[in-house]
N, CA, C and O atoms as a printed pandas DataFrame, in Angstrom:
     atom_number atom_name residue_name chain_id  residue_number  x_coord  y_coord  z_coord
0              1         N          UNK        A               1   34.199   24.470   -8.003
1              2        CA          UNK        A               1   34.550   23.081   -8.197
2              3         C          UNK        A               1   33.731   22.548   -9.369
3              4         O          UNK        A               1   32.508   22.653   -9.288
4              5         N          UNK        A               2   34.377   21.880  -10.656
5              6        CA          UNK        A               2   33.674   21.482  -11.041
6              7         C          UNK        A               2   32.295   20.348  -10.774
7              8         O          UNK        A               2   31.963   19.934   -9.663
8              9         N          UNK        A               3   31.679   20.019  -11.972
9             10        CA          UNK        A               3   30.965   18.764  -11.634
10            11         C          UNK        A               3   31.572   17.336  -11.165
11            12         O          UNK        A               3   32.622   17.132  -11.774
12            13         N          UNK        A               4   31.267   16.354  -10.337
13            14        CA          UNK        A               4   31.235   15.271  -10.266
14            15         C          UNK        A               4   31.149   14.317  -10.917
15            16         O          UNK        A               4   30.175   13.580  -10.760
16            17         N          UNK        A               5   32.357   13.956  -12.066
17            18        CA          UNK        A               5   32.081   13.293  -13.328
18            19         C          UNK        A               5   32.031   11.667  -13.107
19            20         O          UNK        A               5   32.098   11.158  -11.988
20            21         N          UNK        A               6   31.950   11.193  -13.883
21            22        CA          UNK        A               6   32.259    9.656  -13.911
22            23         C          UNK        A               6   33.130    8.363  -13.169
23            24         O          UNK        A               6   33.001    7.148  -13.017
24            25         N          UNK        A               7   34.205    9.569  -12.774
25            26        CA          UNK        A               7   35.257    9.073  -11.726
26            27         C          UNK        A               7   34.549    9.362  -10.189
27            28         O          UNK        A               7   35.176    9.351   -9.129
28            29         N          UNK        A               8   33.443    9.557  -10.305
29            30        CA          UNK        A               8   33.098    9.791   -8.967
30            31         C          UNK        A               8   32.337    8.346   -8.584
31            32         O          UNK        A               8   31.150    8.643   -8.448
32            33         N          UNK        A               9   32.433    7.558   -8.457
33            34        CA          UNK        A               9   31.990    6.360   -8.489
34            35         C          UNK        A               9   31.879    5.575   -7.382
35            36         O          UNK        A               9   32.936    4.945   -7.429
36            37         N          UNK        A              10   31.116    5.085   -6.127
37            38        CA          UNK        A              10   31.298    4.513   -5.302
38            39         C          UNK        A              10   30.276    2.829   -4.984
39            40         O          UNK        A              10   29.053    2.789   -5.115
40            41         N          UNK        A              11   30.855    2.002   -4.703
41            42        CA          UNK        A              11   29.883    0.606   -4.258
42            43         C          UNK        A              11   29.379    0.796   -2.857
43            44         O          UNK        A              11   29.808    0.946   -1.713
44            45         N          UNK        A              12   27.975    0.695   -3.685
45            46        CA          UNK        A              12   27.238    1.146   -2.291
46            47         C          UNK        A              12   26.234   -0.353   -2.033
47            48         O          UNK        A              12   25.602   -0.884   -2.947
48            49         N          UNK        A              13   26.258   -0.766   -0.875
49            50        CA          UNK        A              13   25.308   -1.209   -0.250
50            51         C          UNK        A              13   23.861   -0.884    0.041
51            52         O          UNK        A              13   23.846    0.120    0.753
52            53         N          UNK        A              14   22.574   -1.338   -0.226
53            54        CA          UNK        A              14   21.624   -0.590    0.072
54            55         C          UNK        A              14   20.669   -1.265    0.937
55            56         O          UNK        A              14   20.265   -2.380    0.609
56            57         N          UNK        A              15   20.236   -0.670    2.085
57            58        CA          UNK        A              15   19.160   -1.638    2.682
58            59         C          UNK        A              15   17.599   -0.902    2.128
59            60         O          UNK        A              15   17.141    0.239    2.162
60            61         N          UNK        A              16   17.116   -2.214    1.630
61            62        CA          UNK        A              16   15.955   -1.934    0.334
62            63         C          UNK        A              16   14.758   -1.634    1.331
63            64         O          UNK        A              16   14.374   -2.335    2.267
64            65         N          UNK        A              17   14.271   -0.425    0.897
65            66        CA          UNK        A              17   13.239    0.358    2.134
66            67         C          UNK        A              17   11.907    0.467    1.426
67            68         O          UNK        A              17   11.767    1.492    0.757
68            69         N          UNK        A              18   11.007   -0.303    1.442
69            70        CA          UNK        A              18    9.516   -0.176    0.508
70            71         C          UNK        A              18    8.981    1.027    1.065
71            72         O          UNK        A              18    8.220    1.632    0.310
72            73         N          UNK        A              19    9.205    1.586    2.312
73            74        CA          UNK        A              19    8.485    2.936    2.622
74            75         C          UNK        A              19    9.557    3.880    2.245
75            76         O          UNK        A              19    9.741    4.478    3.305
76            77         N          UNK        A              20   10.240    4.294    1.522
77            78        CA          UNK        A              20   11.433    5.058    1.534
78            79         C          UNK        A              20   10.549    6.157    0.109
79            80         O          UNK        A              20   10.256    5.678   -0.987
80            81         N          UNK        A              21   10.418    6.868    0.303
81            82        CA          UNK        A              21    9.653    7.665   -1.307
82            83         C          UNK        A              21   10.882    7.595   -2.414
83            84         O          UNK        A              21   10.698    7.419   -3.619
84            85         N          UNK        A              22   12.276    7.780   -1.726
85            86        CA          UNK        A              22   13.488    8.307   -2.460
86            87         C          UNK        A              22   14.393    7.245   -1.912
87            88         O          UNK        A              22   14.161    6.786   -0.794
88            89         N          UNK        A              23   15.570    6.760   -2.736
89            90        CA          UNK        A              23   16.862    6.871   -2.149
90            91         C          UNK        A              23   18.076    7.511   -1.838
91            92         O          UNK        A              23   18.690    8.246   -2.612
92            93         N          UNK        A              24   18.327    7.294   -0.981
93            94        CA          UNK        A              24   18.842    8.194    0.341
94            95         C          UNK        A              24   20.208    7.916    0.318
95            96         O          UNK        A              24   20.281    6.740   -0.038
96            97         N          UNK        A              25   21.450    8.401    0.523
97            98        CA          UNK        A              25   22.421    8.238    0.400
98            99         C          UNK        A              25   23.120    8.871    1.577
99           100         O          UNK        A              25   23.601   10.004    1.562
100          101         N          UNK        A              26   23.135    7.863    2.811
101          102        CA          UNK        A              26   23.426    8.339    3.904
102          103         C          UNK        A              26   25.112    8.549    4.407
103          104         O          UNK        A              26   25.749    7.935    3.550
104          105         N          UNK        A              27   26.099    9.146    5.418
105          106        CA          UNK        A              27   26.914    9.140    5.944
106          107         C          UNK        A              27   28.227    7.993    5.373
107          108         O          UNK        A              27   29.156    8.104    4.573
108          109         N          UNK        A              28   27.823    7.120    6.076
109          110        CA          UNK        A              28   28.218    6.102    5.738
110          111         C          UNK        A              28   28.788    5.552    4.092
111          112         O          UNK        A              28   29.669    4.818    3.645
112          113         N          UNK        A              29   27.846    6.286    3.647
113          114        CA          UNK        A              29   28.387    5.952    1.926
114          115         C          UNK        A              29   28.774    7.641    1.362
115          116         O          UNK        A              29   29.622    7.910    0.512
116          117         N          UNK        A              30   28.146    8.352    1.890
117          118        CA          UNK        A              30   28.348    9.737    1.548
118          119         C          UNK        A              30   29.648   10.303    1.910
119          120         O          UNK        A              30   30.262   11.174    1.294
120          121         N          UNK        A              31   29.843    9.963    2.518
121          122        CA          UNK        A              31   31.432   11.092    3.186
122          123         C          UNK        A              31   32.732    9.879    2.039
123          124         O          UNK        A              31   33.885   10.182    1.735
124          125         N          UNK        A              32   32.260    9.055    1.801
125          126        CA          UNK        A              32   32.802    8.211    0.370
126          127         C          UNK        A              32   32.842    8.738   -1.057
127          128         O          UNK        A              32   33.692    8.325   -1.846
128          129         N          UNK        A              33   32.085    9.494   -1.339
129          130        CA          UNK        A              33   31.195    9.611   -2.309
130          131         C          UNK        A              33   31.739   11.223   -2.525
131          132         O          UNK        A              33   32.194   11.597   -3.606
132          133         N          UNK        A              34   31.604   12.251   -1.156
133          134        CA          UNK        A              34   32.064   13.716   -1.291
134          135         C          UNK        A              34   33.359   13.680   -0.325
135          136         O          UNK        A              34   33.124   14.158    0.785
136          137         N          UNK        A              35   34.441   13.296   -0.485
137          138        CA          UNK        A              35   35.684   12.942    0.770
138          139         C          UNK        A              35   36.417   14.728    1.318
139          140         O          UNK        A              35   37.247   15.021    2.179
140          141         N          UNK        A              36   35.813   15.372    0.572
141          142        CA          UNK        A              36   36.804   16.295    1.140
142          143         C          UNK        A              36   35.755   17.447    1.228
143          144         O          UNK        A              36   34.655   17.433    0.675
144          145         N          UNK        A              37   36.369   18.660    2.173
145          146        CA          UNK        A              37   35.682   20.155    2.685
146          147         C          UNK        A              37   35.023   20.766    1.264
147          148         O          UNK        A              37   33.942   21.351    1.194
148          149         N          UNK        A              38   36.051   20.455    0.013
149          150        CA          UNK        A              38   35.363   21.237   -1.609
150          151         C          UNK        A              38   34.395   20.490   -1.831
151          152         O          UNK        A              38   33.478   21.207   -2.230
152          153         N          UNK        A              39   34.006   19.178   -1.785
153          154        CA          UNK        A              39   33.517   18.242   -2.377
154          155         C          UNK        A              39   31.709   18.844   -1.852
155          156         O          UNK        A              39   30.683   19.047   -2.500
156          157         N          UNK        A              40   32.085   18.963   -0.283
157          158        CA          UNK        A              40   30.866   19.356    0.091
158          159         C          UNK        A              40   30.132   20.812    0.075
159          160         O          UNK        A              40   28.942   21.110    0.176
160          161         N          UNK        A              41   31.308   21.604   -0.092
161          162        CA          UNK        A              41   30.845   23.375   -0.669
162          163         C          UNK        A              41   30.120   23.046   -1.665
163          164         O          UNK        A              41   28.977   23.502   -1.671
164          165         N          UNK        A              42   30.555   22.153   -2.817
165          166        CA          UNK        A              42   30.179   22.184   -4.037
166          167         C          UNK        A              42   28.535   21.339   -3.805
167          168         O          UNK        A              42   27.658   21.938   -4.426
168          169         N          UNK        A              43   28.069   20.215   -3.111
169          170        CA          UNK        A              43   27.416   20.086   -2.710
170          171         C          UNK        A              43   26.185   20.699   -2.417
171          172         O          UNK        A              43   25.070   20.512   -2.904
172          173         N          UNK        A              44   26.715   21.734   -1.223
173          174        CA          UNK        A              44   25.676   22.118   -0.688
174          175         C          UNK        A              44   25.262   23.298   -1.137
175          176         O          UNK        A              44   24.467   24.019   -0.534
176          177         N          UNK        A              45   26.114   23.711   -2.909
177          178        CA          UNK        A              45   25.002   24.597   -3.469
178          179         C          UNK        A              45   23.897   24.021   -4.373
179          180         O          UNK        A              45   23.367   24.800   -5.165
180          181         N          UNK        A              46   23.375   22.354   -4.327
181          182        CA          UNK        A              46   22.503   22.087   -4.885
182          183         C          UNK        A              46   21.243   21.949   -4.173
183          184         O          UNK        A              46   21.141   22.045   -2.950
184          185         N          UNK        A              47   20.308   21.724   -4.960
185          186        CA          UNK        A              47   18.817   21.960   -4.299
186          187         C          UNK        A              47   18.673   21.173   -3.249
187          188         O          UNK        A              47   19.003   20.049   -3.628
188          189         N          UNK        A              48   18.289   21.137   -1.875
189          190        CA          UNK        A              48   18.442   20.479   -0.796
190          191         C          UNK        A              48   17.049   19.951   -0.048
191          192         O          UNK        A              48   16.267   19.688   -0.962
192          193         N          UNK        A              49   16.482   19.714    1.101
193          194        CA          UNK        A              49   15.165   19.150    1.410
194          195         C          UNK        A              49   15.490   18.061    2.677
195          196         O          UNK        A              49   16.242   17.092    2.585
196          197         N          UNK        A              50   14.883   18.389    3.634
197          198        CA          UNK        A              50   14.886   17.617    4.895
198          199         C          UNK        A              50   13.666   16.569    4.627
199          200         O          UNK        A              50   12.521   16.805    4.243
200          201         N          UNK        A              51   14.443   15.034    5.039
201          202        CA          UNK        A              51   13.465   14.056    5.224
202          203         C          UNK        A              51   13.398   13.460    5.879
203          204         O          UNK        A              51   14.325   13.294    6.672
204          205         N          UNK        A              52   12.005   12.621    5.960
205          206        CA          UNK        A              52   12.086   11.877    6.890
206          207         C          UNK        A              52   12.284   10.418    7.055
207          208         O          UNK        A              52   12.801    9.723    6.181
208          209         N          UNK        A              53   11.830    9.934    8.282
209          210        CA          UNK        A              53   12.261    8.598    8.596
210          211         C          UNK        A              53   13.742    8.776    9.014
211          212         O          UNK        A              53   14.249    9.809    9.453
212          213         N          UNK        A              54   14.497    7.274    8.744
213          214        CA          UNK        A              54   16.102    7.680    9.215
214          215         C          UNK        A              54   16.707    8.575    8.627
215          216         O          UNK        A              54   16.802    8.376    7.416
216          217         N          UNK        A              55   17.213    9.601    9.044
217          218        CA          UNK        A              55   18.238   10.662    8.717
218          219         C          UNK        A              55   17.014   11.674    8.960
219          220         O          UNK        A              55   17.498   12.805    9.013
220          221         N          UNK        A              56   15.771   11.713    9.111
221          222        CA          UNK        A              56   15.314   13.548    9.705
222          223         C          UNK        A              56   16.528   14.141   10.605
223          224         O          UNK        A              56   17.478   13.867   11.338
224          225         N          UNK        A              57   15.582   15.410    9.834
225          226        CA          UNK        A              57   16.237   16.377   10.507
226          227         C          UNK        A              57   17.584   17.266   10.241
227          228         O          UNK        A              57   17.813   18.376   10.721
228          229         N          UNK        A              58   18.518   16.419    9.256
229          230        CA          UNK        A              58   19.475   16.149    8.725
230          231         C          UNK        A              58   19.191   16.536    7.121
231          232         O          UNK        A              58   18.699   15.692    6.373
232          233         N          UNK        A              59   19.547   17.913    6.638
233          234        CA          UNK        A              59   19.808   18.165    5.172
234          235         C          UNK        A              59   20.155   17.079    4.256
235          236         O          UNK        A              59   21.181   16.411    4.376
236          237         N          UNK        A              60   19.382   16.934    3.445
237          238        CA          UNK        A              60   19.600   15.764    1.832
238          239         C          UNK        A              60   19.580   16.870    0.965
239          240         O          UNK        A              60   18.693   17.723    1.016
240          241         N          UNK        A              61   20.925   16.905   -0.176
241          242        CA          UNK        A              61   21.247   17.570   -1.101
242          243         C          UNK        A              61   20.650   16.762   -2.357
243          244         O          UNK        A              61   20.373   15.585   -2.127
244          245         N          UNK        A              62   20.476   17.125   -3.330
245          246        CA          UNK        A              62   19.501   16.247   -4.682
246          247         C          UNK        A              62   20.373   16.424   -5.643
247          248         O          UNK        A              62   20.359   17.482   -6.271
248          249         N          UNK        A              63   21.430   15.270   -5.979
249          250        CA          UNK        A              63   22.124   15.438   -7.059
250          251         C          UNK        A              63   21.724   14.059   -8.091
251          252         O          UNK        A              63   21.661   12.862   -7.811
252          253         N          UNK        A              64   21.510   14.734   -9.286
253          254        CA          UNK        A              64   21.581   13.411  -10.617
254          255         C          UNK        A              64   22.729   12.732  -10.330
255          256         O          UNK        A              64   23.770   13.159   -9.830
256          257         N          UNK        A              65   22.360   11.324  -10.796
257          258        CA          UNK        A              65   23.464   10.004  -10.103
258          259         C          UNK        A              65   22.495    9.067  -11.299
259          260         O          UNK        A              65   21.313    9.039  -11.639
260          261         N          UNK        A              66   23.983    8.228  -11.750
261          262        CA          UNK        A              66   23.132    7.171  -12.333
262          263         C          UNK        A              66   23.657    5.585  -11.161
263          264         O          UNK        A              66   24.758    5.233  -10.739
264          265         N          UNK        A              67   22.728    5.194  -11.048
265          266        CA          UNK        A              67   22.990    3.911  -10.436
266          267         C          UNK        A              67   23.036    2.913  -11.156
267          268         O          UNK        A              67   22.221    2.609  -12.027
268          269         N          UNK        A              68   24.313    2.144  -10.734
269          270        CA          UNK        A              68   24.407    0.290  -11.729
270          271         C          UNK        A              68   23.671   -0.583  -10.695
271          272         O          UNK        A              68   23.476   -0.255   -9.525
272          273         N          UNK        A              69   23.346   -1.556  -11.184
273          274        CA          UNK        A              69   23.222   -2.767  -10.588
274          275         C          UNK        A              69   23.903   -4.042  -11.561
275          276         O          UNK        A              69   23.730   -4.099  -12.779
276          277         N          UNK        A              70   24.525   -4.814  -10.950
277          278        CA          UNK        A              70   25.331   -5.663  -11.544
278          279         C          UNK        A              70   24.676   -7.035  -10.790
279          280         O          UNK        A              70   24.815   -7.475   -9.648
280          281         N          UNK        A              71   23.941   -7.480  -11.897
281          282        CA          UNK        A              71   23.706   -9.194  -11.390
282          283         C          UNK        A              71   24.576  -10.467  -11.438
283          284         O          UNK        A              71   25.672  -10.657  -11.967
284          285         N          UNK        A              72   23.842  -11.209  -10.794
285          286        CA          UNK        A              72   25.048  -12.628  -10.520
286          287         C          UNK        A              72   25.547  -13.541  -11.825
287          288         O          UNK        A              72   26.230  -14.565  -11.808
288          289         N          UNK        A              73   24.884  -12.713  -13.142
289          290        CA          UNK        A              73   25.749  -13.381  -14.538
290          291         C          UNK        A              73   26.366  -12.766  -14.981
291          292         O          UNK        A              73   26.889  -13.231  -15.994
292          293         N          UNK        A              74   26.775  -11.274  -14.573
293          294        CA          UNK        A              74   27.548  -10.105  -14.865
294          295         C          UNK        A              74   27.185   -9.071  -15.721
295          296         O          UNK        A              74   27.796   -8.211  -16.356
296          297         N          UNK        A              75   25.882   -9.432  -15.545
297          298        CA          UNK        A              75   25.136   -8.128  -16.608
298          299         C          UNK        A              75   24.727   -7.255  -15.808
299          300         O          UNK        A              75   24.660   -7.529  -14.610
300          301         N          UNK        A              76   24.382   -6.073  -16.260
301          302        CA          UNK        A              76   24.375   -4.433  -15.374
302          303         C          UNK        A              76   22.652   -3.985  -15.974
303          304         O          UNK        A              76   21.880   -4.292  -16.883
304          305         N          UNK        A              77   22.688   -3.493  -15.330
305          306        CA          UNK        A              77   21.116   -2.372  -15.056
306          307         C          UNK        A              77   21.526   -1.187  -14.543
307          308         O          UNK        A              77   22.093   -1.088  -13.455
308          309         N          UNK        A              78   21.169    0.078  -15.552
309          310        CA          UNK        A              78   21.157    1.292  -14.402
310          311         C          UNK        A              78   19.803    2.087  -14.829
311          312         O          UNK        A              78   18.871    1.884  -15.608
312          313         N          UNK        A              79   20.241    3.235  -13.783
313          314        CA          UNK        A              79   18.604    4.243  -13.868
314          315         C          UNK        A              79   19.381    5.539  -13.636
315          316         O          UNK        A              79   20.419    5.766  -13.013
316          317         N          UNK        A              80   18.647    6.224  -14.254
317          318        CA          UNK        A              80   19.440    7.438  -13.853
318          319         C          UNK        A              80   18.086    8.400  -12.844
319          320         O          UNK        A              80   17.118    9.100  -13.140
320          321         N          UNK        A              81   18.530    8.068  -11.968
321          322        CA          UNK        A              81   17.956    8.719  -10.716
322          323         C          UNK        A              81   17.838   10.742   -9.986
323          324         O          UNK        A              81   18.073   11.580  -10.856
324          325         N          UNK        A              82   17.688   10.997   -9.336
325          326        CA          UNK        A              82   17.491   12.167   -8.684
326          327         C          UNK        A              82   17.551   11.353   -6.974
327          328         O          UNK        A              82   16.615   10.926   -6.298
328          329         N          UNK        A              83   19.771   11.386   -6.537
329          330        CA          UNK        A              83   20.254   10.837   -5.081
330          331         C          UNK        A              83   19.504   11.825   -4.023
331          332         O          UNK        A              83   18.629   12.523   -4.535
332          333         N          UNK        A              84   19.561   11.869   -3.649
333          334        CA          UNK        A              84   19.173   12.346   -1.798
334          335         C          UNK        A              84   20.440   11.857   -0.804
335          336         O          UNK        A              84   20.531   10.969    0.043
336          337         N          UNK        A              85   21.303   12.794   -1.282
337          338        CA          UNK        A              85   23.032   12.692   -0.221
338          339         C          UNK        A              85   22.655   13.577    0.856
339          340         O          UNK        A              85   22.416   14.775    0.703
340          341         N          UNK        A              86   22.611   12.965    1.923
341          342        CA          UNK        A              86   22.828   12.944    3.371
342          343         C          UNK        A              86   23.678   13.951    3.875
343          344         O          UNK        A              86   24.721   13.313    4.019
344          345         N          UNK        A              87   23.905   15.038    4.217
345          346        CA          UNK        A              87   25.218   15.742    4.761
346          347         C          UNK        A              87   25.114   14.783    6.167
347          348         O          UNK        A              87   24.132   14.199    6.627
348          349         N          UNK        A              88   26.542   14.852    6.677
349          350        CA          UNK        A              88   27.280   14.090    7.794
350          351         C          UNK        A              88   26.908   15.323    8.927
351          352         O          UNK        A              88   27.173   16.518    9.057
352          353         N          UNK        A              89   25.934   14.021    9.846
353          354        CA          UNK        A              89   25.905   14.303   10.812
354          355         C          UNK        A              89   26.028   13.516   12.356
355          356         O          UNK        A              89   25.441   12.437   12.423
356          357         N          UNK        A              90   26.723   13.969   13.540
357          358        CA          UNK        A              90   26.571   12.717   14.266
358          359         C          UNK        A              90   25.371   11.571   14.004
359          360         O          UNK        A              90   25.302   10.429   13.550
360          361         N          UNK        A              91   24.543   12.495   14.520
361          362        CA          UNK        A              91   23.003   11.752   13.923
362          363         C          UNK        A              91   22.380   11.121   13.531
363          364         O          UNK        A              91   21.489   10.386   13.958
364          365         N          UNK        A              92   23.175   11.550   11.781
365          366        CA          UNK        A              92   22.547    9.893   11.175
366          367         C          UNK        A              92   23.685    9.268   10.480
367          368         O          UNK        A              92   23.577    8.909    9.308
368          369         N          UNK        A              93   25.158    9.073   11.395
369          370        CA          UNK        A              93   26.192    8.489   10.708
370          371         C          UNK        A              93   26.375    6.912   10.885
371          372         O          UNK        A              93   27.367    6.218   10.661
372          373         N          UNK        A              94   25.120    6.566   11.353
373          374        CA          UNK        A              94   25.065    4.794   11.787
374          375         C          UNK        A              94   24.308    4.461   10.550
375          376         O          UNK        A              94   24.585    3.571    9.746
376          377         N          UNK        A              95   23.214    5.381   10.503
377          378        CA          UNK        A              95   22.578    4.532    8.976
378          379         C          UNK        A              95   22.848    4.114    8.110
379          380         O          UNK        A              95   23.847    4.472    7.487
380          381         N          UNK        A              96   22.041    3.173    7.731
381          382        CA          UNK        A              96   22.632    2.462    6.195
382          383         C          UNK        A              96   21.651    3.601    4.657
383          384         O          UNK        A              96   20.727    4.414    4.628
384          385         N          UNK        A              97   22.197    3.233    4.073
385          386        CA          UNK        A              97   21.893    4.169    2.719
386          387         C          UNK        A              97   20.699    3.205    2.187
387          388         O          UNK        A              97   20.757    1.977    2.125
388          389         N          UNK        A              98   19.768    3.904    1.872
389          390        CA          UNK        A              98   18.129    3.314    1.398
390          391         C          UNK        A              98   17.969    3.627   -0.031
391          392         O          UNK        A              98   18.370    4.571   -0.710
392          393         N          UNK        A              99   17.099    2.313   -0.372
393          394        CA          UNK        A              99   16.822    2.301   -2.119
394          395         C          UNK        A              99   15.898    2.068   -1.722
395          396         O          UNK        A              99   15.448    1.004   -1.297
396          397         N          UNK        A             100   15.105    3.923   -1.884
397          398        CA          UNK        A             100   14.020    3.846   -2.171
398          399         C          UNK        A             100   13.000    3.604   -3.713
399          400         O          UNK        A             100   13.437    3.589   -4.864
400          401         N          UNK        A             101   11.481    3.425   -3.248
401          402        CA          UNK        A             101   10.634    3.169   -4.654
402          403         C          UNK        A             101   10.852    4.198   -5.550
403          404         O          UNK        A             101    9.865    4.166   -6.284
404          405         N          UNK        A             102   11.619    5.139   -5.930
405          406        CA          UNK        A             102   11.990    5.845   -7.063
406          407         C          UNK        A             102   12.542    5.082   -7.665
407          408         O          UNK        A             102   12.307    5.181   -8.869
408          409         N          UNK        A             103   13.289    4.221   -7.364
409          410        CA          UNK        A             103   14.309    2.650   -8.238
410          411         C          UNK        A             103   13.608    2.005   -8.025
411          412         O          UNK        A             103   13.267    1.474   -9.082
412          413         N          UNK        A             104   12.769    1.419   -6.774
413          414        CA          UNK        A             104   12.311   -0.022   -6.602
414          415         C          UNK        A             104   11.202   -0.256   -7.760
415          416         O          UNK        A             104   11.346   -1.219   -8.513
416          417         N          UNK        A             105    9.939    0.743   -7.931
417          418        CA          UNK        A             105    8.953    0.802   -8.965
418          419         C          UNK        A             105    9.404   -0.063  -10.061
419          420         O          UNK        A             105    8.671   -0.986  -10.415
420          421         N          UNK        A             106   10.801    0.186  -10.772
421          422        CA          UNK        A             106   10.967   -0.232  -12.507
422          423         C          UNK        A             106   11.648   -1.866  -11.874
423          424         O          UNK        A             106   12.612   -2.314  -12.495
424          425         N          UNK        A             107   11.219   -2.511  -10.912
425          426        CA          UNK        A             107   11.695   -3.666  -10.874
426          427         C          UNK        A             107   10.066   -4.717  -10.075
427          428         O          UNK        A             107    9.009   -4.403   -9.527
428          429         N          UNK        A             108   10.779   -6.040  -10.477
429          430        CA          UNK        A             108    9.896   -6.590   -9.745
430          431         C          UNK        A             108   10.365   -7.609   -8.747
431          432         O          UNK        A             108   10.849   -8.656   -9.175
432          433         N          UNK        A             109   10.275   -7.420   -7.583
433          434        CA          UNK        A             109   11.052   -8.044   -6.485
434          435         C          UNK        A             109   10.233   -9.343   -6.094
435          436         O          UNK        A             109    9.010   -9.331   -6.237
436          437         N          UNK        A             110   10.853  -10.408   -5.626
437          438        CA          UNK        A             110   10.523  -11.440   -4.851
438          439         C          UNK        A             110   11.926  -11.772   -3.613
439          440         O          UNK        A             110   13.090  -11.430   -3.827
440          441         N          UNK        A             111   11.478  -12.456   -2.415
441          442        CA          UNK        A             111   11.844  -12.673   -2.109
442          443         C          UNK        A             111   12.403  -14.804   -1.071
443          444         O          UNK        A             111   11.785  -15.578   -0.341
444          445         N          UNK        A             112   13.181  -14.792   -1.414
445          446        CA          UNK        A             112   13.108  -16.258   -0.808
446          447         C          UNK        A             112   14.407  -16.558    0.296
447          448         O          UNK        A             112   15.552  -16.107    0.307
448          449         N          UNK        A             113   13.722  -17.501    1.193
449          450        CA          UNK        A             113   14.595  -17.572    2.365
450          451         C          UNK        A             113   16.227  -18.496    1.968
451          452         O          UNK        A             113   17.229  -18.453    2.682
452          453         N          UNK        A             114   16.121  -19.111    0.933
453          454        CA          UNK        A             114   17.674  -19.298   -0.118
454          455         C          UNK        A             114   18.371  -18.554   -0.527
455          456         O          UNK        A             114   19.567  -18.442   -0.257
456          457         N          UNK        A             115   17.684  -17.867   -1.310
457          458        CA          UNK        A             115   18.581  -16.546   -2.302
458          459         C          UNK        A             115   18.076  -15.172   -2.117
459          460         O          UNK        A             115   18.167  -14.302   -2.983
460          461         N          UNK        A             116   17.475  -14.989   -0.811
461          462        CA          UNK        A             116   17.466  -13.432   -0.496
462          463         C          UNK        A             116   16.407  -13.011   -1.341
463          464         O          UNK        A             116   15.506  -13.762   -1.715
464          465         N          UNK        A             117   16.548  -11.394   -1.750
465          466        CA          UNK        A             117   15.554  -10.694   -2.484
466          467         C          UNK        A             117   16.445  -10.681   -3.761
467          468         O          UNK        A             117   17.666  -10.629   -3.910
468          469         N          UNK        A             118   14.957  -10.773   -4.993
469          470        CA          UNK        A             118   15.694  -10.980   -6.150
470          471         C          UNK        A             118   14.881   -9.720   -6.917
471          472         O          UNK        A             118   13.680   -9.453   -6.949
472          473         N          UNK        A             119   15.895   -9.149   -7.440
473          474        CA          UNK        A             119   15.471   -8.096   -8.281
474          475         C          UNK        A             119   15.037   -8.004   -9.906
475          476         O          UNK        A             119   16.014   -7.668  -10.575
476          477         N          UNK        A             120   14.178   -8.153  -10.478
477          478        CA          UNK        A             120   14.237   -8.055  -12.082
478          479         C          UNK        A             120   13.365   -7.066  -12.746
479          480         O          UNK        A             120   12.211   -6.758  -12.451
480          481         N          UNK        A             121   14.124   -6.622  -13.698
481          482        CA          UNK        A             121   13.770   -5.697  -14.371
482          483         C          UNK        A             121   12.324   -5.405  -14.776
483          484         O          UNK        A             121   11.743   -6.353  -15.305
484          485         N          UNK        A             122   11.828   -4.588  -14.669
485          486        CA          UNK        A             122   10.079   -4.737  -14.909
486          487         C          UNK        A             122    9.749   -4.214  -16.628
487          488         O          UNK        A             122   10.148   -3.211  -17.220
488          489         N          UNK        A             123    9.007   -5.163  -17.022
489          490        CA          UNK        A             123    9.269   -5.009  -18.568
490          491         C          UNK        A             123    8.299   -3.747  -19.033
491          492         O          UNK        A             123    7.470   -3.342  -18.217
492          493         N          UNK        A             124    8.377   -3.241  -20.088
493          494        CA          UNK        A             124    7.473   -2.157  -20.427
494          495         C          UNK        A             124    6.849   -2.028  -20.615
495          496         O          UNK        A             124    6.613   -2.657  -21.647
496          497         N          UNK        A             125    5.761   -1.276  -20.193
497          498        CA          UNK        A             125    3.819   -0.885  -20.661
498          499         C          UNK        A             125    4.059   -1.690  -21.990
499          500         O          UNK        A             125    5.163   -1.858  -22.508
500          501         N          UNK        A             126    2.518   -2.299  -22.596
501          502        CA          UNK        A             126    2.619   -2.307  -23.278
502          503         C          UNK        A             126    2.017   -1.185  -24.646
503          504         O          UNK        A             126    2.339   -1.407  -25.813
């Protein structure tokens, strides 16, 4: 099977996890993301690693993914990351998919009981 090009694209929800080392790309967004029996052969010949917290126990495959973020004036942010996709298991098919501090680091978060958590870009060393 080939690679997973550009058309592979899914809107994901993330519940933002400050203890998370990685983000995690659980069930729930994953079986979205790889929909069919090839999707996941092809998968599960990449480098793989059991973690913890929600989803132990449960194989995470490590595929390059770039992530957008699209803010409320319509401008975009991405990162090009190293995902942690979840193979489907009863197990951990309730979880929500985690953005972990591998993304959270290059931002600087606040949060307020109006407008939720606000994300902005963290500017560069100088």
């Amino acid at each position: 099977m080939p690679e997973l090009g550009s058309n592979s694209a899914i809107a994901v929800t993330f519940l933002v996890d400050t203890g998370a080392d990685m983000t995690v790309l659980h069930p729930q967004d994953s079986l979205r993301l790889l929909p069919t029996e090839d999707a996941w052969k092809w998968a599960m010949k990449k480098a793989s690693a059991m973690v913890g917290g929600a989803g132990q126990g449960v194989r995470h495959y490590m595929m390059d993914a770039w992530i957008l973020f699209t803010h409320t004036d319509g401008t975009v942010d991405s990162r090009n990351i190293v995902l942690c996709v979840g193979h489907p298991h009863p197990g951990n098919r309730q979880h929500e998919s985690l953005l972990g501090r591998d993304v959270l680091q290059h931002y600087v978060s606040s949060f307020d009981g109006v407008y939720g958590l606000t994300l902005a870009a963290r500017p560069p060393a100088p």
